[in-house]
XYZ file of C-alpha atoms in Angstrom:
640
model
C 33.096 -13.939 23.900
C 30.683 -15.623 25.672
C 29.345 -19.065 23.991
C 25.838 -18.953 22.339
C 22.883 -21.082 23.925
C 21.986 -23.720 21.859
C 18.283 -24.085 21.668
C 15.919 -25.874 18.980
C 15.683 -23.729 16.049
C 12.376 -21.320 15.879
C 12.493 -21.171 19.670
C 14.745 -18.509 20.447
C 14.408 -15.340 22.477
C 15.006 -12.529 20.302
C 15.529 -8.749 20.617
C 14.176 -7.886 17.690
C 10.330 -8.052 18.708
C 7.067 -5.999 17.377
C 7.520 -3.210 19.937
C 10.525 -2.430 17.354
C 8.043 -1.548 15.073
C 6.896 1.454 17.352
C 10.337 2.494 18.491
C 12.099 4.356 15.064
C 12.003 7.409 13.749
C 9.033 6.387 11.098
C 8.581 3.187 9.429
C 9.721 3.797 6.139
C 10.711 7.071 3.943
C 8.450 7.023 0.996
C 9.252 10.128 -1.677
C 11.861 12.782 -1.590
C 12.969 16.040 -3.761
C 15.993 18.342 -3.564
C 15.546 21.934 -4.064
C 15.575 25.209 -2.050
C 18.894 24.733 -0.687
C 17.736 21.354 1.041
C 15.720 18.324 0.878
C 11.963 17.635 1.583
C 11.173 13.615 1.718
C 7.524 12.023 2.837
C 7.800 9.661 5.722
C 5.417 7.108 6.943
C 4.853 7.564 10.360
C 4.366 5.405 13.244
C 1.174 5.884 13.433
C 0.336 5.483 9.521
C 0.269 9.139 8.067
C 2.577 10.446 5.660
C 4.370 13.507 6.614
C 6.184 16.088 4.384
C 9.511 17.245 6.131
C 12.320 20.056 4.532
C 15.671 20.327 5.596
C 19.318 21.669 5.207
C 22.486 20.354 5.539
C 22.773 22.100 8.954
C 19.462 23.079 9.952
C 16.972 20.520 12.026
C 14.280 19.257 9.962
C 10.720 21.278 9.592
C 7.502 19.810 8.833
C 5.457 21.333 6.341
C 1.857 20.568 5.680
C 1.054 20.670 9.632
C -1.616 17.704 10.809
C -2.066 17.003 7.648
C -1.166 13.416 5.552
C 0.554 14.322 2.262
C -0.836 11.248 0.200
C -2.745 10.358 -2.758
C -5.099 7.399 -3.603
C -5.019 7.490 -7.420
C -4.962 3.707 -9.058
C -5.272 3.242 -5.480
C -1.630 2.995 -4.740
C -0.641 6.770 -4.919
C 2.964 7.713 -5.398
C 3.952 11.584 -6.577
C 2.166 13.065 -4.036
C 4.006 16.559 -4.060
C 6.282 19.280 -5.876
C 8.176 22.275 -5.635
C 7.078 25.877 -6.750
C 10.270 28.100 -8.115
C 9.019 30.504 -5.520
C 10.498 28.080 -2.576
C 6.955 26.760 -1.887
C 5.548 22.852 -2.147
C 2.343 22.057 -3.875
C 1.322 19.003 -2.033
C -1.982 16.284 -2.467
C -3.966 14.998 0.333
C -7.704 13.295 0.585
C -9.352 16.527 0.946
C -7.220 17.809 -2.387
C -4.138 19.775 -3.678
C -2.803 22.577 -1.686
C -0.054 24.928 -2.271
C 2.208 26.616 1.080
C 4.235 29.023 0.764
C 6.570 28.180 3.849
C 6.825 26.037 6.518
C 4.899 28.284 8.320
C 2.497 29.428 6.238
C -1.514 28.032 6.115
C -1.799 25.309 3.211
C -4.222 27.230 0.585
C -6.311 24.675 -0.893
C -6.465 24.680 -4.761
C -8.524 22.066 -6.095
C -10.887 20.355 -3.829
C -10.967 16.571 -3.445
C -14.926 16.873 -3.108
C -14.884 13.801 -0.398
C -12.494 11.638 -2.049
C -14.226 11.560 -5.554
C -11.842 13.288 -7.254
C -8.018 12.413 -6.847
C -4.949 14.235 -7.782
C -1.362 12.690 -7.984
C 2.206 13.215 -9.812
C 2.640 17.183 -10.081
C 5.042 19.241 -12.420
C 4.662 22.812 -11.861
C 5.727 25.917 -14.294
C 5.334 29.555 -12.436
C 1.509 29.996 -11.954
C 0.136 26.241 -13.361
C 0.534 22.756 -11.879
C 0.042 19.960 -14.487
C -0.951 16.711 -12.797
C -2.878 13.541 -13.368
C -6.620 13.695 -12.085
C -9.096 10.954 -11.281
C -12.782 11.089 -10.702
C -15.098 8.523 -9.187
C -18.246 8.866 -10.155
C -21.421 6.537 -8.968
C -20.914 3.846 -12.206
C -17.391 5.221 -13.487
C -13.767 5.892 -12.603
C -12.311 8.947 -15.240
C -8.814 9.572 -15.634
C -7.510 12.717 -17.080
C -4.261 15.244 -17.322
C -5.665 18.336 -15.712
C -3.951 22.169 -15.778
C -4.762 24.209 -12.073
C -4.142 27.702 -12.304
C -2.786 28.922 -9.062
C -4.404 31.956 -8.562
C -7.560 31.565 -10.095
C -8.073 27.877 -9.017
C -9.328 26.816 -12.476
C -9.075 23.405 -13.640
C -8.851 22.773 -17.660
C -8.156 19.274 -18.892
C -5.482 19.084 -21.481
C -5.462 14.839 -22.272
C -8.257 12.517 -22.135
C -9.988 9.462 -23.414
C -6.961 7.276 -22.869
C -7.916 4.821 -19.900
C -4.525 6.048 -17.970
C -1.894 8.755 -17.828
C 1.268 9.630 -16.232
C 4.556 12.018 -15.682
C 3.156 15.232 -17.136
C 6.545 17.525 -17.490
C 7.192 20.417 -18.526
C 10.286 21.486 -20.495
C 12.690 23.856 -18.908
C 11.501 26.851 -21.162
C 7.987 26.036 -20.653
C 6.534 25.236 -23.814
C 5.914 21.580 -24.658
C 5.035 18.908 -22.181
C 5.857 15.369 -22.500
C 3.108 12.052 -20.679
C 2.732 8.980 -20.820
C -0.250 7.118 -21.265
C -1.896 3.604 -21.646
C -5.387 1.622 -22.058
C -6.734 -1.264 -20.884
C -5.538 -4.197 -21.212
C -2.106 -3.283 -20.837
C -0.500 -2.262 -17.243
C 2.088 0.571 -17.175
C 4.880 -1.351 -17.809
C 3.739 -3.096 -21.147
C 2.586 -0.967 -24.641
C 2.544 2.523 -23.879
C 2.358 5.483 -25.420
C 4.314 9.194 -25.173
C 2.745 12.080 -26.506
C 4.394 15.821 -26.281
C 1.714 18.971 -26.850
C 2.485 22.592 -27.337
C 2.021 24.744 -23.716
C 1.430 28.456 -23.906
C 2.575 31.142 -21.467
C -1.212 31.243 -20.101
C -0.813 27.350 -19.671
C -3.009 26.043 -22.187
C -2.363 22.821 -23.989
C -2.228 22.392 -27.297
C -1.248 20.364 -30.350
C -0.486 16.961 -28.754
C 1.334 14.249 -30.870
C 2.745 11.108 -30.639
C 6.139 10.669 -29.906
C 6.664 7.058 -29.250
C 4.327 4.051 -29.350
C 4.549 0.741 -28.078
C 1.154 -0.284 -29.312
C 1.079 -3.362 -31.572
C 5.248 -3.137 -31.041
C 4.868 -4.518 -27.840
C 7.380 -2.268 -26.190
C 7.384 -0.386 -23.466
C 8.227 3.499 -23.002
C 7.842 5.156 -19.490
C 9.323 8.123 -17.415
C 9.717 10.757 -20.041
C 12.195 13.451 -18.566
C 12.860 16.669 -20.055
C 17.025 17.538 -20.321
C 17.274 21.347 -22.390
C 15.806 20.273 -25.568
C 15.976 16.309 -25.224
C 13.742 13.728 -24.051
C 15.170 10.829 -21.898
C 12.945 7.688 -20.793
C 13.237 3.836 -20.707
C 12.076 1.434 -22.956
C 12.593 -2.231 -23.910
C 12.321 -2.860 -27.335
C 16.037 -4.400 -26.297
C 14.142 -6.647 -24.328
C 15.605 -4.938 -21.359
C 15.044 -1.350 -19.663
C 17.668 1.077 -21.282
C 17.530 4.728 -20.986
C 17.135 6.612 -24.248
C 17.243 10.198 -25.198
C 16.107 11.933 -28.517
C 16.621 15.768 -28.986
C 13.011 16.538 -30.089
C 13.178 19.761 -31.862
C 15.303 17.675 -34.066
C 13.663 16.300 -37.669
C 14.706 12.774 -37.719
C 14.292 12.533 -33.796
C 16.676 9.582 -33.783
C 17.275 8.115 -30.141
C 20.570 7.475 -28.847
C 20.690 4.466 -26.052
C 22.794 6.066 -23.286
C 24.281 2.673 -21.705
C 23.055 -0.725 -23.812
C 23.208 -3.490 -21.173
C 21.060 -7.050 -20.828
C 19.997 -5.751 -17.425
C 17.141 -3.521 -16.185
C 17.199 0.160 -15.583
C 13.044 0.367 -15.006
C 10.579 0.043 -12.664
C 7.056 -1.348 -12.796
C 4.589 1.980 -12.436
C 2.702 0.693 -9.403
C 2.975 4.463 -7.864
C 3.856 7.741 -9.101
C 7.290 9.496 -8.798
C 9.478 7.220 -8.224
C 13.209 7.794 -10.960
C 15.362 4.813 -11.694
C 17.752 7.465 -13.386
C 18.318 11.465 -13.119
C 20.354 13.764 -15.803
C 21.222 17.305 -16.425
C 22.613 16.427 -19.724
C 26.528 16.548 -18.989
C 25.921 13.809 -16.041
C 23.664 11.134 -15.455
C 23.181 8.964 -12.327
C 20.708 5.455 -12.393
C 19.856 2.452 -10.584
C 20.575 -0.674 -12.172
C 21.153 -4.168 -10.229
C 21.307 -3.269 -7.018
C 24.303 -1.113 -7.494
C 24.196 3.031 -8.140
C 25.748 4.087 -10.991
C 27.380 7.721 -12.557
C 27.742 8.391 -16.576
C 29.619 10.941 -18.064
C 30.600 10.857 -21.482
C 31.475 7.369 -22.449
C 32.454 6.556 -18.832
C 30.855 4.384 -16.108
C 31.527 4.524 -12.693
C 30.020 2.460 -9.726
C 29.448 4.507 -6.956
C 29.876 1.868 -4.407
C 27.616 3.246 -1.179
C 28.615 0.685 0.959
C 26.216 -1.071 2.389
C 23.476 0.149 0.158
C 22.206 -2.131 -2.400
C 18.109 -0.761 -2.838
C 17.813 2.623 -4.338
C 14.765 4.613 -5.637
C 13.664 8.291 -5.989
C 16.899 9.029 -7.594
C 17.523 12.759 -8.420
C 20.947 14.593 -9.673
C 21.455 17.730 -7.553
C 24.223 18.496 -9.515
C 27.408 17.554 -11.372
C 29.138 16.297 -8.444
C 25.837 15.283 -6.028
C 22.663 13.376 -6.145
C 20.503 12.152 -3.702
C 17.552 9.088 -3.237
C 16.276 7.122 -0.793
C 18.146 4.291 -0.097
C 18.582 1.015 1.859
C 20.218 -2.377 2.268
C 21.194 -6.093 4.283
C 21.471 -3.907 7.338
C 20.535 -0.553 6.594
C 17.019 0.743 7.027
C 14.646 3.613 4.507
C 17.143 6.298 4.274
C 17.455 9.989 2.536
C 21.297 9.596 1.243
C 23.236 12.737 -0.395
C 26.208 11.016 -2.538
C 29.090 12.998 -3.151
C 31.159 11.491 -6.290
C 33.994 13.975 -6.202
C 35.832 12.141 -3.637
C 36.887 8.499 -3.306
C 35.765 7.076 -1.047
C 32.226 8.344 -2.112
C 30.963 10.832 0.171
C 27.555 10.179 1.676
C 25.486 11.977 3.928
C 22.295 10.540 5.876
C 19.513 13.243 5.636
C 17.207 10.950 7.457
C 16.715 7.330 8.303
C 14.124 5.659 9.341
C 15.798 3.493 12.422
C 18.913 5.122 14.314
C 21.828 3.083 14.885
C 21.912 1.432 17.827
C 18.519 0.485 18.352
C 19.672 -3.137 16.561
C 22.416 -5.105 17.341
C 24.166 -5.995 14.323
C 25.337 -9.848 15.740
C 21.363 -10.403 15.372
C 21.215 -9.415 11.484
C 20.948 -11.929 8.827
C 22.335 -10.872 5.503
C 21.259 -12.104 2.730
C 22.897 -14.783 0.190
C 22.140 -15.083 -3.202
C 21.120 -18.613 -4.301
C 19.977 -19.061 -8.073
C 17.959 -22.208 -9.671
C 17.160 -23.356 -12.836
C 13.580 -23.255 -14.046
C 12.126 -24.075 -17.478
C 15.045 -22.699 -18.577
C 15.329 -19.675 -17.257
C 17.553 -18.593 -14.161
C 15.666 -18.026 -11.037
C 17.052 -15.823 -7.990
C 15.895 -15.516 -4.605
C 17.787 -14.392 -1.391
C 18.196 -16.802 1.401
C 18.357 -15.148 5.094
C 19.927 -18.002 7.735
C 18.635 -18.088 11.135
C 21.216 -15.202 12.901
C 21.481 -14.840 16.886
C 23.648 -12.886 18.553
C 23.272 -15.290 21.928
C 21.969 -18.763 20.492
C 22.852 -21.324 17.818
C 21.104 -24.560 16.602
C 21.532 -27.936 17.500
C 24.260 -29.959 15.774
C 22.875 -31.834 12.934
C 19.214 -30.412 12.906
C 18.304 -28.014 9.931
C 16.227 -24.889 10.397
C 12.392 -24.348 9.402
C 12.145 -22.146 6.530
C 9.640 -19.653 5.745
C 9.579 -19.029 1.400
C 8.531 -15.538 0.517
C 6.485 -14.735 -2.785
C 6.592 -11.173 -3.222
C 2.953 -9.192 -4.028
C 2.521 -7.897 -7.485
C 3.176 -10.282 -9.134
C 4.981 -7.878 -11.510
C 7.127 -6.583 -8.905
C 10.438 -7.817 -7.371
C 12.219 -8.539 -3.671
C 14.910 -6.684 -2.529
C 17.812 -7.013 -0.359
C 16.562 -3.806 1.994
C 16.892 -4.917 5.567
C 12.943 -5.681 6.753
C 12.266 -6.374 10.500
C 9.603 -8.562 9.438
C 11.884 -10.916 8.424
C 14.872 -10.174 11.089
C 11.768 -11.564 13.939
C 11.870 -14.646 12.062
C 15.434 -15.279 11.749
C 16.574 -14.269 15.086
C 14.270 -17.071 16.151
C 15.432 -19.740 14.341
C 13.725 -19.413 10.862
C 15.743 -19.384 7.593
C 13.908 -17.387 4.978
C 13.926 -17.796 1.354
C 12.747 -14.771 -0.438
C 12.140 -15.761 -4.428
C 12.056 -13.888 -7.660
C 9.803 -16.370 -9.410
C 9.189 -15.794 -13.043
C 7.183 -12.516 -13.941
C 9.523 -10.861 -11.356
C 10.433 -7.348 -12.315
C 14.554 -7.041 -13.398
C 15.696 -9.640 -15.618
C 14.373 -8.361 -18.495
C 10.942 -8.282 -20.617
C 11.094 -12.080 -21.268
C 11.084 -13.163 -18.222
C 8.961 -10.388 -16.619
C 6.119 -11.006 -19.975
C 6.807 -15.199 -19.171
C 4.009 -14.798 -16.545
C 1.011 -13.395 -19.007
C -1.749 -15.957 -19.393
C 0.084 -18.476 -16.995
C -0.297 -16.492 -13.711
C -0.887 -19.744 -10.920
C 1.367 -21.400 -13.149
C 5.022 -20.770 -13.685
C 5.104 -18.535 -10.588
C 3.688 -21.829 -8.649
C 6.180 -23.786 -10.147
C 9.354 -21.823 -9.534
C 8.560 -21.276 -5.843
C 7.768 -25.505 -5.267
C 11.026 -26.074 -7.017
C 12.785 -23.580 -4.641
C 11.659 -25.348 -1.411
C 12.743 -28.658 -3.381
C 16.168 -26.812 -4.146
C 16.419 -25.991 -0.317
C 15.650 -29.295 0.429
C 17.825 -30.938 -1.570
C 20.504 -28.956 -0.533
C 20.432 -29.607 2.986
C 19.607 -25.953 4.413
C 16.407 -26.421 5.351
C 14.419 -29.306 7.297
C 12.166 -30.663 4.934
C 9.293 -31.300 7.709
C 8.811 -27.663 8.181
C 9.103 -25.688 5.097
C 6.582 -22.914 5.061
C 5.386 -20.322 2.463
C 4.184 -16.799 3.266
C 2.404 -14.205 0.720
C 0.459 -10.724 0.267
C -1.985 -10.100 -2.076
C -0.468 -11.784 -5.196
C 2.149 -13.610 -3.013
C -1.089 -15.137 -1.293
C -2.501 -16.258 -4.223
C 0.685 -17.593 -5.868
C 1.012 -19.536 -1.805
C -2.574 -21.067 -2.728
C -1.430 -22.348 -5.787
C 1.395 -24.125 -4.143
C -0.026 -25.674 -1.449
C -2.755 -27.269 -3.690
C 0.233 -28.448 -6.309
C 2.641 -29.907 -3.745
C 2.826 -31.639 -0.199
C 6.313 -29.937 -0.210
C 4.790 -27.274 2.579
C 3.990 -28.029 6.087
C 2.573 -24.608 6.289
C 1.158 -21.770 4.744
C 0.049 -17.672 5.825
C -1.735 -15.646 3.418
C -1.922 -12.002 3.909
C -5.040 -10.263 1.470
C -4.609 -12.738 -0.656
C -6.688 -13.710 -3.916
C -8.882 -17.180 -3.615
C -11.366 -16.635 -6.158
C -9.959 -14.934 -9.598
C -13.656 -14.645 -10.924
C -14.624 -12.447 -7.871
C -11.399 -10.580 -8.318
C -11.829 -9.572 -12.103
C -15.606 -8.775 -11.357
C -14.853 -6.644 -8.365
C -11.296 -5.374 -8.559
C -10.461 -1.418 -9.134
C -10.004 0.420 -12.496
C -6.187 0.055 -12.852
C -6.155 -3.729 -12.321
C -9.100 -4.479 -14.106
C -6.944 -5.097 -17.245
C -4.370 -7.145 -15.384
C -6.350 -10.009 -14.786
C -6.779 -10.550 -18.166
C -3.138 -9.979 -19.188
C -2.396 -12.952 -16.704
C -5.048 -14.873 -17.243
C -6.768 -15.019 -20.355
C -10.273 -12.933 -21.716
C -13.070 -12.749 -19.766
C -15.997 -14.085 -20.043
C -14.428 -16.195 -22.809
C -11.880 -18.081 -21.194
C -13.837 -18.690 -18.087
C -12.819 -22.099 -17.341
C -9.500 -20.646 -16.873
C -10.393 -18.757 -13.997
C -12.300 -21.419 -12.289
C -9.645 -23.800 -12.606
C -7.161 -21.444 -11.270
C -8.954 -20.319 -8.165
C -8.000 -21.945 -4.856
C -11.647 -21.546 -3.926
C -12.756 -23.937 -6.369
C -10.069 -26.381 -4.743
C -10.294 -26.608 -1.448
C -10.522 -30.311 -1.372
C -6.677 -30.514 -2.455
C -5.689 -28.425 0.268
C -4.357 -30.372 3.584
C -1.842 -27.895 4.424
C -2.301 -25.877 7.847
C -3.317 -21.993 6.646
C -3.757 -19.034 8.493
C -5.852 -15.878 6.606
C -5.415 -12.281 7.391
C -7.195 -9.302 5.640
C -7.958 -6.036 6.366
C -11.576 -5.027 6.232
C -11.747 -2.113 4.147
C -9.567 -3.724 1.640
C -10.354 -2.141 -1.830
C -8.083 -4.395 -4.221
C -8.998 -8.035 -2.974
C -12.406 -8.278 -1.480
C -11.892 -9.327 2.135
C -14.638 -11.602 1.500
C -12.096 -14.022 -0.320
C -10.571 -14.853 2.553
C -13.151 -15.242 4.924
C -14.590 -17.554 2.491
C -11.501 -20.047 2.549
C -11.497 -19.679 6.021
C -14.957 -21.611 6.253
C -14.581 -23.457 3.776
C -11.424 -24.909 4.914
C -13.153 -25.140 9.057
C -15.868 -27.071 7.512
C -13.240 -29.460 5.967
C -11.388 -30.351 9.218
C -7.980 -27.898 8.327
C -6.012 -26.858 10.253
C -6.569 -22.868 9.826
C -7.194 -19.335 10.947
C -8.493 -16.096 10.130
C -7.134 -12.758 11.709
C -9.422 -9.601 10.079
C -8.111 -5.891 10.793
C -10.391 -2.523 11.305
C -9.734 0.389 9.623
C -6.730 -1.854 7.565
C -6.688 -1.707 3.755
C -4.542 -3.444 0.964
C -1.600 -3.885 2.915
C -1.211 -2.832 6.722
C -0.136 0.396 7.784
C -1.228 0.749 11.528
C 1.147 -0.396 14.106
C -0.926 -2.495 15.820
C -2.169 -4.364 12.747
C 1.695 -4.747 11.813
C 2.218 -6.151 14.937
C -0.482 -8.660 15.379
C 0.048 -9.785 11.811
C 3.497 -10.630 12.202
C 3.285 -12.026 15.975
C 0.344 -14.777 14.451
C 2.425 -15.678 11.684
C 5.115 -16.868 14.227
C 2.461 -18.595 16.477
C 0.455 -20.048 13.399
C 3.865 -21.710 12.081
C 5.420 -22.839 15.230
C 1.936 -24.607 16.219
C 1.381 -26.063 12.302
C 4.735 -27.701 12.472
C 5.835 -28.643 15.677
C 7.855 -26.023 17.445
C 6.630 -24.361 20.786
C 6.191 -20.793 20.091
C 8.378 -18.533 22.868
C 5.396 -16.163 22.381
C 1.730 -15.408 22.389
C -0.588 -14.088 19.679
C -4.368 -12.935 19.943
C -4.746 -15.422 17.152
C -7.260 -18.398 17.524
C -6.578 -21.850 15.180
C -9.128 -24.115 15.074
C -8.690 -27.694 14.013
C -5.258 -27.847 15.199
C -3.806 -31.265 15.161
């Protein structure tokens, strides 16, 4: 083996550039479903659009809904964006509205229109000639959202739920005559006090008779993903103070729930999208996601299925007693469509699709991911630390890498261990990364997810300035160039640091929030109640807001900062960070500001994904010292 080059660390030449991003098979898989004898998944492609693909175990794959993007905008983050008819057809949502085909080759009919993006349709059940699905209308002052019935054949909409400020997961029973949703108002978010109601449905598809099944209001509990199994209802909820699954035979009169697997960890999700399934039963077996580890139940017994090298799982569906499939990643594995066998040992698994062929990465340049936990306030705080990894160079003896910290968006979401090439370009050129769970991370259970309500720029802050202390103090990272990177939440929570510590040297914020009064005044419908969850009432507790926004900071901040938003950003105004941008010019800062066309909430195009990621490199290699081996269209000015 030939020796490695050693070269100063964040210099290196790396294989693993942007044009990667343009070279696989799509950038990410984003839904699937069994049925039909095959699979039919949504993929992201290339070039942004989401396309809806069947196929067999031995049959090439066929795209349904020709030059069309399957996709959905409801709370503005979509999700559930298409189902199955019993007849072997999809029903599928797009920005023009829900249309049903009736084969791969067959012309989409169009059932409901979208009437120019005003009315929005999103997380389908369907029972022979009715599709039950959650609708949203945008009106000039207003944003209604609704359970709505659409008759196949005659096109009709009827609503069946309203006057709650959000729903979600209408489904049917197997016999077809009660539905089960969840809903929720303002201000709680999906994930805190929610409520499931179950209504009578008649064979013309009319609902009827709704009732309350399980409430979380005033209990401060959480119910969510109501499945039917025969004549049983199984969901998640935390009144453990942890996501278990539950199930309750409902035609029963005491309706007492039995806790299929009590465990301190999480088997949940936080309800950003629609139609994603931490856990899948027929009733005999039951597969779920728990800790970065599949796992099978039957009877009293539970077995790890041990994918290896697959550690991020979502979309998880049973196919039957002896198969189930999801969409699945890990360290060094990309998006894929997996089919697990659990008859055999080893278990049996079967790629359906992947995002990135082998081959087009050379394994010798992958970091994998360690574990490192800290203490915090008490509470045990985990982030994954990727070291710099190069196939043909190594450090120089005695010097410690730059490191970039990570604060995932949200903020009540978590990071995963799924292999991102955004963060492979930056450690196969010398940067460690540091990617942290702070507290109000999804996971570890309600405590610590609820610790970040009303102290949002708080605790969050603090956890990630006591991880670059922890990395520091530890000797993995050189303390003169510890960066922080964010999106959206992540950028505000960076904001909050860099104001609170002179631990960073550096600092990129991608759509992130600067002023929190602009964001609760302006933000979207589903958010709108957030805000107040992390921050306190509003108008009342004003002062809160305006101490907590960066904007109203910006003489603390010395740290070097680049900004990048996309223009037709609907969640954070991209008027935020333009106005830090001038702010901080004025000041003498070192900063920039990169702004993307046609780029919303998070970037999609190539091009945008690209730039983004190549004037992150060049931003942090100027701010602290290290000659960048690239370029970037990006322009800093005050650059000392």
């Amino acid at each position: 083996m030939a020796s490695k080059i050693v070269a100063p660390f964040g210099t290196w030449e790396s294989e693993i550039n942007t044009e990667l991003f343009s070279k696989g098979n799509c950038k990410a898989i984003t839904e699937q479903l069994p049925g039909h004898g095959g699979f039919y998944w949504i993929e992201q492609s290339l070039s942004g659009k989401r396309e809806l693909y069947f196929k067999t175990l031995t049959e090439p794959a066929v795209r349904w809904a020709p030059n069309q993007s399957v996709q959905n905008s409801v709370h503005e983050y979509g999700g559930g964006s298409f189902a199955l008819t019993r007849e072997g057809g999809v029903i599928y949502s797009t920005n023009e509205g829900v249309y049903e085909q009736s084969e791969a080759t067959a012309t989409p009919i169009l059932l409901a229109c979208g009437e120019g993006g005003t009315k929005r349709f999103a997380d389908f059940d369907v029972f022979k000639n009715f599709i039950y699905c959650v609708c949203e209308v945008h009106t000039k002052d207003e944003v209604e959202n609704k359970l709505v019935v659409i008759d196949r054949f005659s096109k009709r909409q009827t609503t069946f739920a309203c006057g709650a400020d959000f729903y979600a997961n209408p489904r049917v029973n197997k016999k077809g005559t009660k539905i089960v949703w969840m809903e929720w108002n303002h201000n709680n978010m999906p994930w805190d006090e929610t409520i499931i109601k179950v209504a009578n449905v008649s064979e013309e598809g009319n609902v009827s008779s709704e009732e309350v099944f399980r409430s979380g209001v005033g209990e401060n509990i959480n119910y969510q993903g109501p499945q039917w199994v025969g004549d049983e209802i199984y969901l998640s909820h935390d009144a453990s103070g942890y996501w278990n699954i539950y199930n309750t035979n409902f035609f029963t009169k005491e309706r007492e729930e039995s806790n299929m697997f009590y465990i301190h960890k999480d088997i949940g999700l936080p309800l950003w999208q629609f139609g994603d399934r931490r856990f899948s039963s027929n009733g005999t077996t039951m597969v779920f996601f728990m800790d970065q580890n599949i796992y099978l139940q039957r009877g009293e017994a539970i077995i790890d299925l041990e994918t290896e090298g697959y550690n991020t799982f979502s979309h998880v569906s049973l196919i039957d007693n002896n198969m189930m499939c999801c969409i699945a990643s890990g360290p060094a594995k990309p998006s894929t469509l997996l089919r697990v066998n659990f008859t055999r040992r080893p278990i049996l698994t079967d790629v359906i699709r992947t995002s990135v062929d082998d081959g087009l990465i050379n394994p010798e340049d992958i970091s994998l991911p360690k574990t490192i936990k800290f203490k915090s306030d008490g509470f045990d705080v985990t982030g994954y630390f990727y070291a710099p990894t190069n196939s043909k160079y190594t450090g120089e003896e005695g010097v410690l890498p730059p490191v970039i910290l990570l604060g995932h968006g949200g903020p009540t979401a978590a990071a995963n261990q799924g292999i991102d090439l955004r963060k492979q370009y930056f450690t196969s050129r010398g940067f460690a990364i540091y990617d942290v769970n702070y507290r109000g991370s999804t996971g570890d259970g309600s405590q610590f997810r609820n610790s970040l309500k009303s102290k949002w720029g708080v605790v969050d802050r603090d956890d990630m300035i006591l991880a670059a202390q922890m990395l520091v103090e530890k000797k993995l990272v050189n303390p003169d160039q510890v960066c922080i990177k964010g999106s959206s939440a992540g950028g505000y929570l960076l904001l909050s640091c860099i104001q609170h510590s002179d631990v960073f040297k550096a600092a990129v914020s991608l759509y992130g929030v600067a002023d929190l009064i602009g964001l609760v005044k302006d933000t979207h419908k589903f958010e709108k109640g957030y805000n107040i969850t992390l921050l306190g009432k509003f108008p009342e507790e004003i002062k809160t807001y305006e101490e907590r926004s960066p904007i109203n900071h910006i003489d603390k901040i010395q740290c070097p900062i680049a900004f990048m938003h996309g223009k037709e950003d609907t969640v954070v105004p991209v008027s935020q960070s333009v106005e830090m941008y001038e702010k901080l010019k004025a000041r003498g800062v070192t900063t920039a500001l990169m702004l993307f066309e046609n780029e919303g909430h998070g970037f999609r195009g190539v091009d945008a994904m690209k730039d983004s990621v190549e004037g992150t490199y060049y931003f942090l290699c100027k701010a602290i010292g290290i000659e960048p081996t690239g370029t970037s269209k990006m322009e800093i000015v005050n650059l000392k």
